[in-house]
Amino acid sequence: MDKERFFKCECGCGGLLAEYHPDWGLELAHLQRIVARDSWTWRLRHAWHALRGNVYADMVILNKESIADLTNYLMDCQCQDETDS
């Protein structure tokens, strides 16, 4: 089983990194690719998203294939725990 998997966000802004450790469990990290966070363009884009009701900077959008991959990864983590017991 892969101990680490990256699930890319549909908007291309980053993704979700899932890393399984048999000793302490599953670690999920949101990775965001911000090229010019302090630019006016970024600030305007962020304000536009806030006006539309989407203010979360930590969102990850997964397509159906990525959802299935994430589900399989989580099931593999659970199965590995059960076989280790």
Tab-separated table of C-alpha atoms in Angstrom:
chain	number	residue	atom	x	y	z
A	1	MET	CA	0.000	0.000	0.000
A	2	ASP	CA	1.189	3.519	-0.784
A	3	LYS	CA	1.815	5.318	2.463
A	4	GLU	CA	1.394	8.745	0.853
A	5	ARG	CA	-1.066	9.926	-1.800
A	6	PHE	CA	-1.738	13.334	-3.323
A	7	PHE	CA	-5.213	14.225	-4.571
A	8	LYS	CA	-5.161	17.239	-6.895
A	9	CYS	CA	-7.828	19.923	-6.584
A	10	GLU	CA	-9.958	20.445	-9.690
A	11	CYS	CA	-9.292	24.189	-9.702
A	12	GLY	CA	-5.532	23.584	-9.844
A	13	CYS	CA	-4.844	25.606	-6.711
A	14	GLY	CA	-3.356	22.729	-4.738
A	15	GLY	CA	-4.694	19.546	-3.284
A	16	LEU	CA	-4.949	17.132	-0.414
A	17	LEU	CA	-2.003	15.075	0.800
A	18	ALA	CA	-2.940	11.925	2.701
A	19	GLU	CA	-0.221	10.033	4.541
A	20	TYR	CA	-0.847	6.907	6.562
A	21	HIS	CA	1.341	5.990	9.528
A	22	PRO	CA	0.611	2.594	11.118
A	23	ASP	CA	1.767	3.879	14.520
A	24	TRP	CA	-0.423	6.979	14.814
A	25	GLY	CA	-2.967	6.933	11.988
A	26	LEU	CA	-3.863	9.110	9.034
A	27	GLU	CA	-2.470	12.573	8.437
A	28	LEU	CA	-4.306	14.914	6.055
A	29	ALA	CA	-2.677	18.111	4.839
A	30	HIS	CA	-4.140	20.790	2.613
A	31	LEU	CA	-1.507	22.042	0.209
A	32	GLN	CA	-2.242	25.310	-1.514
A	33	ARG	CA	-0.293	26.736	-4.414
A	34	ILE	CA	-0.320	30.509	-4.095
A	35	VAL	CA	2.081	32.129	-6.489
A	36	ALA	CA	1.402	35.748	-5.654
A	37	ARG	CA	-0.594	35.847	-2.451
A	38	ASP	CA	0.139	39.516	-1.812
A	39	SER	CA	-0.729	40.679	-5.314
A	40	TRP	CA	-3.771	42.823	-6.060
A	41	THR	CA	-5.008	40.145	-8.443
A	42	TRP	CA	-5.046	37.563	-5.666
A	43	ARG	CA	-6.780	39.960	-3.292
A	44	LEU	CA	-9.464	40.808	-5.858
A	45	ARG	CA	-10.017	37.127	-6.634
A	46	HIS	CA	-10.315	36.329	-2.929
A	47	ALA	CA	-12.782	39.227	-2.447
A	48	TRP	CA	-14.818	38.030	-5.441
A	49	HIS	CA	-15.055	34.541	-3.962
A	50	ALA	CA	-16.108	36.040	-0.612
A	51	LEU	CA	-18.867	38.052	-2.307
A	52	ARG	CA	-20.135	34.900	-4.009
A	53	GLY	CA	-20.243	33.072	-0.659
A	54	ASN	CA	-17.153	30.917	-1.184
A	55	VAL	CA	-14.754	32.298	1.412
A	56	TYR	CA	-12.958	29.097	2.280
A	57	ALA	CA	-9.309	29.107	1.256
A	58	ASP	CA	-8.883	25.547	2.470
A	59	MET	CA	-11.358	23.870	0.127
A	60	VAL	CA	-10.341	20.958	-2.066
A	61	ILE	CA	-12.587	20.052	-4.996
A	62	LEU	CA	-12.313	16.427	-6.101
A	63	ASN	CA	-13.805	14.907	-9.231
A	64	LYS	CA	-15.516	11.498	-9.178
A	65	GLU	CA	-12.302	9.644	-10.024
A	66	SER	CA	-10.382	11.355	-7.213
A	67	ILE	CA	-13.224	10.634	-4.785
A	68	ALA	CA	-13.042	6.949	-5.704
A	69	ASP	CA	-9.233	6.987	-5.323
A	70	LEU	CA	-9.498	8.651	-1.905
A	71	THR	CA	-12.149	6.151	-0.814
A	72	ASN	CA	-9.970	3.229	-1.920
A	73	TYR	CA	-6.968	4.731	-0.134
A	74	LEU	CA	-8.952	5.104	3.103
A	75	MET	CA	-10.280	1.551	2.808
A	76	ASP	CA	-6.702	0.295	2.296
A	77	CYS	CA	-5.648	2.164	5.453
A	78	GLN	CA	-8.480	0.577	7.418
A	79	CYS	CA	-7.755	-2.897	6.052
A	80	GLN	CA	-4.071	-2.558	6.911
A	81	ASP	CA	-4.999	-1.668	10.500
A	82	GLU	CA	-7.239	-4.718	10.736
A	83	THR	CA	-4.540	-7.079	9.396
A	84	ASP	CA	-1.923	-5.607	11.767
A	85	SER	CA	-4.162	-6.303	14.788
